[in-house]
PDB file of C-alpha atoms in Angstrom:
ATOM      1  CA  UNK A 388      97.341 112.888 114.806  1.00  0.00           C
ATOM      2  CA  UNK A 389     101.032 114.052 114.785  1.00  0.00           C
ATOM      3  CA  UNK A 390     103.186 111.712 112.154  1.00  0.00           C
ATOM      4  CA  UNK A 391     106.912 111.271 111.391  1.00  0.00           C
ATOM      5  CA  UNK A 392     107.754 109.592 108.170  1.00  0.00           C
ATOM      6  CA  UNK A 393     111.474 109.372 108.648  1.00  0.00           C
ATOM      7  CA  UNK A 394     114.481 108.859 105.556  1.00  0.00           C
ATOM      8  CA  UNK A 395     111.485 109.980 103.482  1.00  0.00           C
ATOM      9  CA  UNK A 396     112.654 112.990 101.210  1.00  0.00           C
ATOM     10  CA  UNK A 397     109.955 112.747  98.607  1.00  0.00           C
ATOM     11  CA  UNK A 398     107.129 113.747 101.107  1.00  0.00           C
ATOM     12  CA  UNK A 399     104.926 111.281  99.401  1.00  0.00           C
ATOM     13  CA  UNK A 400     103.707 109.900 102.555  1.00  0.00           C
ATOM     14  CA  UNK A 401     103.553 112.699 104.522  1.00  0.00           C
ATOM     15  CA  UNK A 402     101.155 114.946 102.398  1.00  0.00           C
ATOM     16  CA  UNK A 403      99.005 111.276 102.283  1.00  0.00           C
ATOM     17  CA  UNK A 404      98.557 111.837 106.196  1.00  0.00           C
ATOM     18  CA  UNK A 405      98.377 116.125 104.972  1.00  0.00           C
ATOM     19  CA  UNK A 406      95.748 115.617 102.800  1.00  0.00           C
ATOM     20  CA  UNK A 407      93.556 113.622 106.347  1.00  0.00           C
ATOM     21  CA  UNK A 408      94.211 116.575 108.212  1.00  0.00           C
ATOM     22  CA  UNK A 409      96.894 114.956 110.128  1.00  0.00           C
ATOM     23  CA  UNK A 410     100.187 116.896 111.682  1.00  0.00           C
ATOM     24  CA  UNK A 411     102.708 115.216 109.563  1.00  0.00           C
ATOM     25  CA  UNK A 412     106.452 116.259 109.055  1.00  0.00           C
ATOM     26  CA  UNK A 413     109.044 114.116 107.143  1.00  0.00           C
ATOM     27  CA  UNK A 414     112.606 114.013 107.803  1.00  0.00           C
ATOM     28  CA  UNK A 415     115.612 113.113 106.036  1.00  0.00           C
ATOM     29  CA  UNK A 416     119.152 114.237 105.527  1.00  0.00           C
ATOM     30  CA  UNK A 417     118.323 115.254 101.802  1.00  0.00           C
ATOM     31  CA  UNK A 418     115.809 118.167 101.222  1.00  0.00           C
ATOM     32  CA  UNK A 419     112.375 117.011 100.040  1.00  0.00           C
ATOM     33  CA  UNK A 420     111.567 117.109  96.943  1.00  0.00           C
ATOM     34  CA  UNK A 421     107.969 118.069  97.091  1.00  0.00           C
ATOM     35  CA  UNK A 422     106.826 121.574  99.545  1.00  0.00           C
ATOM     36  CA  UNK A 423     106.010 121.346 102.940  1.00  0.00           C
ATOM     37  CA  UNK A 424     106.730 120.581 106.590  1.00  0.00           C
ATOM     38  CA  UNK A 425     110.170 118.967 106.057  1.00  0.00           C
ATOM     39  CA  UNK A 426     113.304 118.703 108.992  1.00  0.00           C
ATOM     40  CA  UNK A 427     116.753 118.216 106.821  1.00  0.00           C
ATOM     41  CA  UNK A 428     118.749 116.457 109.201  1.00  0.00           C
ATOM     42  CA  UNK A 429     119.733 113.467 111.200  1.00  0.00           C
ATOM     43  CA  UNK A 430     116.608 111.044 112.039  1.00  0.00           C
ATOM     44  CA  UNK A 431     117.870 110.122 115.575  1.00  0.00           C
ATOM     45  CA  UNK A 432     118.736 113.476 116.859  1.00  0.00           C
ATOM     46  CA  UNK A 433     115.691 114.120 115.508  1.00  0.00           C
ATOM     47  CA  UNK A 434     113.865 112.181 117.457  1.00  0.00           C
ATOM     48  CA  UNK A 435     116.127 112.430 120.721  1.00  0.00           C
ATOM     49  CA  UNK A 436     114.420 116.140 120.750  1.00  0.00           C
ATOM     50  CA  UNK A 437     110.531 114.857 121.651  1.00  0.00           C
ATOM     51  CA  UNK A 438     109.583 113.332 124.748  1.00  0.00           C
ATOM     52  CA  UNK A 439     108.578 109.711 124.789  1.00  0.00           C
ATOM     53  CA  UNK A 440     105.292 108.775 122.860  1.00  0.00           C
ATOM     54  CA  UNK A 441     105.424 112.258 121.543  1.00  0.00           C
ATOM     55  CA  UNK A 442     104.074 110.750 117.933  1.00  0.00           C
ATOM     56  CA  UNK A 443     100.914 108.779 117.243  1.00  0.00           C
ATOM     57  CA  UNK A 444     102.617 107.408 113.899  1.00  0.00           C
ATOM     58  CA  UNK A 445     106.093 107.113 113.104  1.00  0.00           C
ATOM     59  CA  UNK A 446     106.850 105.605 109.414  1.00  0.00           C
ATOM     60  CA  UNK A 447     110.442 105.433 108.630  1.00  0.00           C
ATOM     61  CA  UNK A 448     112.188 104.166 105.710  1.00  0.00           C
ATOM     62  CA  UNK A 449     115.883 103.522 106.546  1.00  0.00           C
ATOM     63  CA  UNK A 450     118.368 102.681 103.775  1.00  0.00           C
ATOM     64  CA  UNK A 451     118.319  98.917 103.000  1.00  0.00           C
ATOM     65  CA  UNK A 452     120.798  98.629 100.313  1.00  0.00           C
ATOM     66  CA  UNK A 453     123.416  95.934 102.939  1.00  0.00           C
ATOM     67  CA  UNK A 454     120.125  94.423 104.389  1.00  0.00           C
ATOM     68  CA  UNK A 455     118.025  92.998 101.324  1.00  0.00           C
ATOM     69  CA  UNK A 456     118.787  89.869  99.958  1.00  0.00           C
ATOM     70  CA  UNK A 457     119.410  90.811  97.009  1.00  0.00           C
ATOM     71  CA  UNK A 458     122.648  91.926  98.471  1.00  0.00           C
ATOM     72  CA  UNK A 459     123.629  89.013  99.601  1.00  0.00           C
ATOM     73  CA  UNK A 460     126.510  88.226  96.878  1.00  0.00           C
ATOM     74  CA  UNK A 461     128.091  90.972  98.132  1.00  0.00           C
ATOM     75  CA  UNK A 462     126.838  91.556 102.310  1.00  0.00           C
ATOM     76  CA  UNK A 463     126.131  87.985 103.095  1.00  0.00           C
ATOM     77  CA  UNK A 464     128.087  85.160 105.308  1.00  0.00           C
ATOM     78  CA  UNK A 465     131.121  84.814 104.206  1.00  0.00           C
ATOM     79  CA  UNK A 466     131.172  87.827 101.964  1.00  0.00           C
ATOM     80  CA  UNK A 467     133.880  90.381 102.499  1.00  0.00           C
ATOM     81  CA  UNK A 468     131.058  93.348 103.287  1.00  0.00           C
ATOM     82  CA  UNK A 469     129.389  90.949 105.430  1.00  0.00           C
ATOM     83  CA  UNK A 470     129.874  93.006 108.928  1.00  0.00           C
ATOM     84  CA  UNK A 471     128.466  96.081 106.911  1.00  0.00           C
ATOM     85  CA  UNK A 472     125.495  94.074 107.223  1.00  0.00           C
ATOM     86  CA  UNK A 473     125.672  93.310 110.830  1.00  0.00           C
ATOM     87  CA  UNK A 474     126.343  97.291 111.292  1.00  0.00           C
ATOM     88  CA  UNK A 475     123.539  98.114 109.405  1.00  0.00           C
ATOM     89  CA  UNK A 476     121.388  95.727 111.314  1.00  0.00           C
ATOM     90  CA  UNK A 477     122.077  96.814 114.794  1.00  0.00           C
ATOM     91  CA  UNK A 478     121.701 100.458 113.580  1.00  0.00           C
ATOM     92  CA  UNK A 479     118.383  99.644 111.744  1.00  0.00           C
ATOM     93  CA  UNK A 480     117.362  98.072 115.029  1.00  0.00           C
ATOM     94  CA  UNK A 481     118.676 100.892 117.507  1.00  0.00           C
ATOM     95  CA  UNK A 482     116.182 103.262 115.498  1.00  0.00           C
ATOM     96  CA  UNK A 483     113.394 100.861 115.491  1.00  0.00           C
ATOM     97  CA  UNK A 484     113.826 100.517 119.461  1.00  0.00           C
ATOM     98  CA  UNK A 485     113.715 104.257 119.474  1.00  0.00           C
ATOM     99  CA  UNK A 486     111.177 105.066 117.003  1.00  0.00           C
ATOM    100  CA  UNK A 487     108.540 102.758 119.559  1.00  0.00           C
ATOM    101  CA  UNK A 488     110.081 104.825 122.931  1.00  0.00           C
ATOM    102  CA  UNK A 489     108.988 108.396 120.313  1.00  0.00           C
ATOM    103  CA  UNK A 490     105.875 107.036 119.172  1.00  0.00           C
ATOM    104  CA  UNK A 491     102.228 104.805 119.631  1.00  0.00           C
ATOM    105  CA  UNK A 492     102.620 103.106 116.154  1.00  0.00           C
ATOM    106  CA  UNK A 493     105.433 102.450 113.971  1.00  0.00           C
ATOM    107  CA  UNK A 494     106.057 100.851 110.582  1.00  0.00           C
ATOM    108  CA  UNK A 495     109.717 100.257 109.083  1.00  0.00           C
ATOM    109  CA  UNK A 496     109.508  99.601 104.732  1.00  0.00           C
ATOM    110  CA  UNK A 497     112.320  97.490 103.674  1.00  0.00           C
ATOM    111  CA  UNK A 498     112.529  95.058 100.525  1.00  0.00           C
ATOM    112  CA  UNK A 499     112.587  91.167 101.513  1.00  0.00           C
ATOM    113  CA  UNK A 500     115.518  91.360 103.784  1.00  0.00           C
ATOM    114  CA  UNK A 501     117.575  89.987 106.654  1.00  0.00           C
ATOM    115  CA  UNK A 502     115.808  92.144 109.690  1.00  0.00           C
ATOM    116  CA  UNK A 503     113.802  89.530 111.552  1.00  0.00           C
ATOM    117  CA  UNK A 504     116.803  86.946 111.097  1.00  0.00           C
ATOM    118  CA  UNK A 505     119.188  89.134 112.486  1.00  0.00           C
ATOM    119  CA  UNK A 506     117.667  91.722 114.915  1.00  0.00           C
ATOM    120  CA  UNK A 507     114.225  91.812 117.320  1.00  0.00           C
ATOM    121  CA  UNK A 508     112.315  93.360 114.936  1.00  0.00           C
ATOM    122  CA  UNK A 509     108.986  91.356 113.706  1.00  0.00           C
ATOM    123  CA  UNK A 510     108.626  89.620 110.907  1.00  0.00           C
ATOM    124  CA  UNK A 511     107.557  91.749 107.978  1.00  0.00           C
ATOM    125  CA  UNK A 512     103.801  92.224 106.098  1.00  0.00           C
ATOM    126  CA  UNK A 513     104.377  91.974 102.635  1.00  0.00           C
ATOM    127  CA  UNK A 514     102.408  94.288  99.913  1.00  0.00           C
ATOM    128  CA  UNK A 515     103.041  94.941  96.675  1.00  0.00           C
ATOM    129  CA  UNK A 516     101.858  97.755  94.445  1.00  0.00           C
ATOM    130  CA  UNK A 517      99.035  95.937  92.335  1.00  0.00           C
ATOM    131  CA  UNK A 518      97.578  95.455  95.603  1.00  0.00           C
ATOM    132  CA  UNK A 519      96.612  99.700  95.468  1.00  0.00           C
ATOM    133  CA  UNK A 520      95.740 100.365  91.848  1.00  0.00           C
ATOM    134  CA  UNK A 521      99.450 100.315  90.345  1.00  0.00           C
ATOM    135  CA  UNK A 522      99.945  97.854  87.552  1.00  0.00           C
ATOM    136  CA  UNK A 523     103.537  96.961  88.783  1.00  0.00           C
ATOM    137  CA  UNK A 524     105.386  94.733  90.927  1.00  0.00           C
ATOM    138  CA  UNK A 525     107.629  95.421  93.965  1.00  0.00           C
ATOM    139  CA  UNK A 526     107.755  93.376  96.951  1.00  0.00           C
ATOM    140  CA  UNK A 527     107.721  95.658  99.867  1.00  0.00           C
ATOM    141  CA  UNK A 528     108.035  94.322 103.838  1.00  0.00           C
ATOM    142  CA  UNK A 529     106.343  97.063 106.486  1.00  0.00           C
ATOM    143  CA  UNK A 530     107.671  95.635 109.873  1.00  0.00           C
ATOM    144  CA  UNK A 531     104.784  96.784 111.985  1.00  0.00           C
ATOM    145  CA  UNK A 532     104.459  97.805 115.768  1.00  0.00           C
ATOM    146  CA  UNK A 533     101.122  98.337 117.005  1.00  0.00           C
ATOM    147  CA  UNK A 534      99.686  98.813 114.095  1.00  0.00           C
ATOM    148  CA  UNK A 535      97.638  96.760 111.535  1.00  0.00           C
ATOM    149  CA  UNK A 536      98.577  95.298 108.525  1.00  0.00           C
ATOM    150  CA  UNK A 537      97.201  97.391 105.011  1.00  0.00           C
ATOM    151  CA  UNK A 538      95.028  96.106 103.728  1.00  0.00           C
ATOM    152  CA  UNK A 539      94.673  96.287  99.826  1.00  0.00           C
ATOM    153  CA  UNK A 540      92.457  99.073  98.128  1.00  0.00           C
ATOM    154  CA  UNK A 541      92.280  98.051  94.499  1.00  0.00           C
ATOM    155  CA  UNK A 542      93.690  94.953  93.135  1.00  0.00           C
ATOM    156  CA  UNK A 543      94.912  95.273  89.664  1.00  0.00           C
ATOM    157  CA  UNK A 544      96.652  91.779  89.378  1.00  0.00           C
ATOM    158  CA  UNK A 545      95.260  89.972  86.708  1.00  0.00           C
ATOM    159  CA  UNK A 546      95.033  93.305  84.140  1.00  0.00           C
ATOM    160  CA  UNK A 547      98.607  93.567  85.574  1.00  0.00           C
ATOM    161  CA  UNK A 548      99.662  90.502  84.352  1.00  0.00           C
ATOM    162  CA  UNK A 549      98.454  91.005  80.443  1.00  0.00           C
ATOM    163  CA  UNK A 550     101.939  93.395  80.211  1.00  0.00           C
ATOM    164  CA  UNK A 551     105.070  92.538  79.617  1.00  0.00           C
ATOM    165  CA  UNK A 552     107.533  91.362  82.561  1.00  0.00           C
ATOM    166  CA  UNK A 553     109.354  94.650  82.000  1.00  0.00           C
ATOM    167  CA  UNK A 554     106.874  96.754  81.839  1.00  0.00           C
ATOM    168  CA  UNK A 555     105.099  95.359  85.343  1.00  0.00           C
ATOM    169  CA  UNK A 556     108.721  95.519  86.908  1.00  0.00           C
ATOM    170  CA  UNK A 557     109.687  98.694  85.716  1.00  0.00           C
ATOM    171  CA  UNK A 558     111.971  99.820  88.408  1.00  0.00           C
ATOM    172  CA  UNK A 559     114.116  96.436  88.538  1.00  0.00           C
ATOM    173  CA  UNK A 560     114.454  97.415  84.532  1.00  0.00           C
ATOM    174  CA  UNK A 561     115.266 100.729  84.682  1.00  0.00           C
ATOM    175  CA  UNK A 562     118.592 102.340  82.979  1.00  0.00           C
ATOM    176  CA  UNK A 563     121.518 103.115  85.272  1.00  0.00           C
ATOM    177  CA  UNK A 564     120.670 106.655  86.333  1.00  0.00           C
ATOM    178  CA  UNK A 565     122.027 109.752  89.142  1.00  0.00           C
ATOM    179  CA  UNK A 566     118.319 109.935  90.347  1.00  0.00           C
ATOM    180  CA  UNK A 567     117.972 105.567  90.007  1.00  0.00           C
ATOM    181  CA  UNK A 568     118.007 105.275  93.707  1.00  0.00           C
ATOM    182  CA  UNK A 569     115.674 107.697  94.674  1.00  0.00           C
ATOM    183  CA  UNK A 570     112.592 106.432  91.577  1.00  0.00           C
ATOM    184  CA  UNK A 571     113.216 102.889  93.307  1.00  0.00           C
ATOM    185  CA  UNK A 572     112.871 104.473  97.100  1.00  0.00           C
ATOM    186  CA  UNK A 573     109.593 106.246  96.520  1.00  0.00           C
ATOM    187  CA  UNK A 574     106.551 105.375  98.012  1.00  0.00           C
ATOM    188  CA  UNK A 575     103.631 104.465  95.814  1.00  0.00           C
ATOM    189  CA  UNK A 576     101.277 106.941  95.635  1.00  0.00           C
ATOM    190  CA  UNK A 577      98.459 104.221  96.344  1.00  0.00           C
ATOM    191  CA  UNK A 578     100.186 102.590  99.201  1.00  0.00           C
ATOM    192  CA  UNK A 579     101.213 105.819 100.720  1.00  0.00           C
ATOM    193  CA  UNK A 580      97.431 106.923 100.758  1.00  0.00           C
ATOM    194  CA  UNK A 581      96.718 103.314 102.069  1.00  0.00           C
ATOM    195  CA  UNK A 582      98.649 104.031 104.958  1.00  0.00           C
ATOM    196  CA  UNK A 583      97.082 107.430 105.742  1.00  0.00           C
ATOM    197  CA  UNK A 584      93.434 105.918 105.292  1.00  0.00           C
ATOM    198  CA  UNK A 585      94.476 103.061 107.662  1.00  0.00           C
ATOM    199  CA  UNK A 586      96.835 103.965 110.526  1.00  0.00           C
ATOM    200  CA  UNK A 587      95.373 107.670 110.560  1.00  0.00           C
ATOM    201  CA  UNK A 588      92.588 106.531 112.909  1.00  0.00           C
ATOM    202  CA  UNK A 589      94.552 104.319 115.178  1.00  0.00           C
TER     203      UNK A 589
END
């Protein structure tokens, strides 16, 4: 199968699909951080290159930092960033539109966010990380186009639960950081494998 995983630059997901035998690149406009196929560059002109349905699987993760709710002291109605948010919703969706015209399948990760309120994309499948062997917590929405919900692997909940609140939501506690961003963007290793077990034969 040939696989995009776009705004990915730890290559976490793509080696997942690597490691099936699957043709897998990732993209991003950062360098990954991990060898192998890798485009540095613009997702959409990216994309705009291949033909229609040129990829079985496209994953992208696009930034969500004016879409989450989390944000919405500072993006939401009534908030002076608030048409940031509308910006970032139409260009979120304008890539989503695209990403089905370049590909079979497609899943978009964002936290729990505004997307299905404010655009055409679907309602998102929530997972979190216990759900795949990781004793943590971290909501995560996959908006999902022709292709299945994951399903979990290894559920870890309830030994999850015997630690404390800030050790099981270690990236909502960690320090202020240069690199914070990009520890709280990465894939799970057991999700990303999840997806490569699952959507690699669809």
């Amino acid at each position: 199968m040939k696989v995009l995983v776009g705004c990915e630059y730890s290559g976490r997901v793509r080696d997942a699909f690597i490691a099936l035998g699957h043709d897998a690149i990732s993209c991003d406009l950062l360098p990954s951080d991990a060898p192998g196929p890798h485009h540095q560059g613009d997702i959409v002109e990216y994309l705009e290159r291949h033909e229609d349905g040129f990829f079985d699987v496209i994953i992208i993760h696009p930034e969500c930092t004016k879409l989450c709710v989390s944000g919405n002291s500072t993006y939401g109605l009534g908030m002076p960033k608030h048409q940031m948010r509308i910006d970032s919703a139409k260009w979120t969706e304008s890539l989503w539109n695209l990403c089905k015209r370049k590909g079979n399948g497609v899943a978009l990760e964002n936290p729990v966010g505004v997307l299905a309120r404010l655009t055409s994309i679907p309602k998102a499948n929530y997972v979190q990380p216990y759900q795949f062997g990781h004793m943590e917590q971290k909501k995560t929405g996959l908006h999902l186009h022709n292709l299945s919900p994951l399903r979990e692997t290894h559920n870890v909940y309830e030994e999850m639960m015997k630690l404390p609140k800030n050790v099981r939501e270690r990236l909502h506690y960690l320090p202020p950081s240069a690199d914070r961003w990009k520890i709280r963007s990465t894939t799970y290793a057991g999700i990303a494998a999840a997806m490569a077990q699952q959507w690699g034969g669809q």
